[in-house]
Amino acid sequence: MRLQSEHQALSGVPVHNRLLASTLTDLLDERKDMTTGGKTTGGLSKKYGIDEDLLKRLASHVNSPSIGDTVVSRHVTADGEQLMLMKAAWVEPSAKDASS
């Protein structure tokens, strides 16, 4: 199975319902940015070559990283660079279609 997956990834030919991790991240980011007047999960699923039902089931368990509003700690290095540790947040799309 692994060799088959590697061959498919290297071939450049899209396989239905299979995405590279970086492509999945792009899809989930686009899903979060949806608005009621914009894209739908149907449009995204078609664009990325996956079933709409699969996208909805996957998105109920997996999301791409988002930064929350809470700063946990702040530190300035000797070089003057500011480092901040922030909590992650689960962000849902604003479009009703994305969550149904």
Coordinates of C-alpha atoms in Angstrom, one line a residue:
M1 CA 0.0 0.0 0.0
R2 CA 2.8 2.4 0.9
L3 CA 4.6 1.9 -2.5
Q4 CA 1.3 2.4 -4.3
S5 CA 0.7 5.7 -2.4
E6 CA 4.3 6.9 -3.1
H7 CA 3.8 6.0 -6.8
Q8 CA 0.5 7.9 -7.0
A9 CA 2.1 10.9 -5.3
L10 CA 5.0 11.0 -7.7
S11 CA 2.9 10.5 -10.8
G12 CA 1.3 13.9 -10.5
V13 CA -2.1 12.4 -11.5
P14 CA -4.7 13.2 -8.9
V15 CA -6.4 10.2 -7.3
H16 CA -10.0 10.7 -6.2
N17 CA -10.4 11.0 -2.4
R18 CA -6.6 11.1 -1.8
L19 CA -4.7 14.3 -0.9
L20 CA -1.1 15.1 0.1
A21 CA -0.9 16.5 3.6
S22 CA 0.0 20.0 2.3
T23 CA -3.0 19.9 -0.1
L24 CA -5.3 18.9 2.8
T25 CA -4.0 21.8 4.8
D26 CA -4.8 24.1 1.8
L27 CA -8.3 22.7 1.6
L28 CA -9.0 23.1 5.3
D29 CA -7.7 26.7 5.2
E30 CA -10.0 27.5 2.3
R31 CA -12.9 25.9 4.2
K32 CA -12.2 28.1 7.2
D33 CA -12.2 31.2 5.0
M34 CA -15.6 30.4 3.4
T35 CA -18.4 33.0 3.8
T36 CA -22.1 32.6 3.1
G37 CA -21.8 34.4 -0.2
G38 CA -18.7 32.6 -1.3
K39 CA -17.5 29.0 -1.9
T40 CA -19.4 25.9 -0.7
T41 CA -18.1 22.6 0.5
G42 CA -19.4 21.2 -2.8
G43 CA -17.2 23.6 -4.7
L44 CA -14.2 22.8 -2.6
S45 CA -14.7 19.0 -2.7
K46 CA -14.9 19.3 -6.5
K47 CA -11.8 21.5 -6.7
Y48 CA -9.8 19.1 -4.6
G49 CA -11.2 15.8 -6.0
I50 CA -12.9 14.4 -2.9
D51 CA -16.4 13.5 -2.1
E52 CA -18.4 16.2 -0.3
D53 CA -19.6 13.8 2.3
L54 CA -16.0 12.7 3.0
L55 CA -14.9 16.4 3.3
K56 CA -17.7 17.0 5.9
R57 CA -16.8 13.9 7.9
L58 CA -13.1 14.7 7.8
A59 CA -13.6 18.3 8.7
S60 CA -15.5 17.3 11.8
H61 CA -12.4 15.6 13.2
V62 CA -9.4 17.4 11.5
N63 CA -8.6 21.0 11.0
S64 CA -5.5 23.1 10.0
P65 CA -3.7 25.1 12.7
S66 CA -5.1 28.5 13.7
I67 CA -3.7 30.9 16.3
G68 CA -6.0 31.8 19.2
D69 CA -6.3 35.2 20.9
T70 CA -4.6 34.2 24.1
V71 CA -0.9 34.8 24.6
V72 CA 0.5 32.3 27.0
S73 CA 4.0 33.8 27.3
R74 CA 6.1 36.5 25.8
H75 CA 9.9 36.6 25.6
V76 CA 12.5 38.9 24.1
T77 CA 15.7 37.3 22.9
A78 CA 19.2 38.9 23.3
D79 CA 18.9 39.9 19.7
G80 CA 15.7 41.8 20.4
E81 CA 13.4 39.3 18.7
Q82 CA 10.1 38.9 20.4
L83 CA 8.8 35.3 20.8
M84 CA 5.3 34.6 21.8
L85 CA 3.6 31.3 22.8
M86 CA -0.1 31.3 21.9
K87 CA -2.8 28.8 22.2
A88 CA -4.2 27.1 19.1
A89 CA -7.9 27.6 18.3
W90 CA -10.4 25.4 16.4
V91 CA -11.9 27.7 13.7
E92 CA -15.1 26.8 11.9
P93 CA -16.1 28.4 8.6
S94 CA -18.6 31.2 8.7
A95 CA -20.7 29.7 6.0
K96 CA -23.7 27.5 7.0
D97 CA -23.0 25.1 4.2
A98 CA -19.5 24.2 5.5
S99 CA -20.8 22.8 8.8
S100 CA -23.9 21.0 7.7

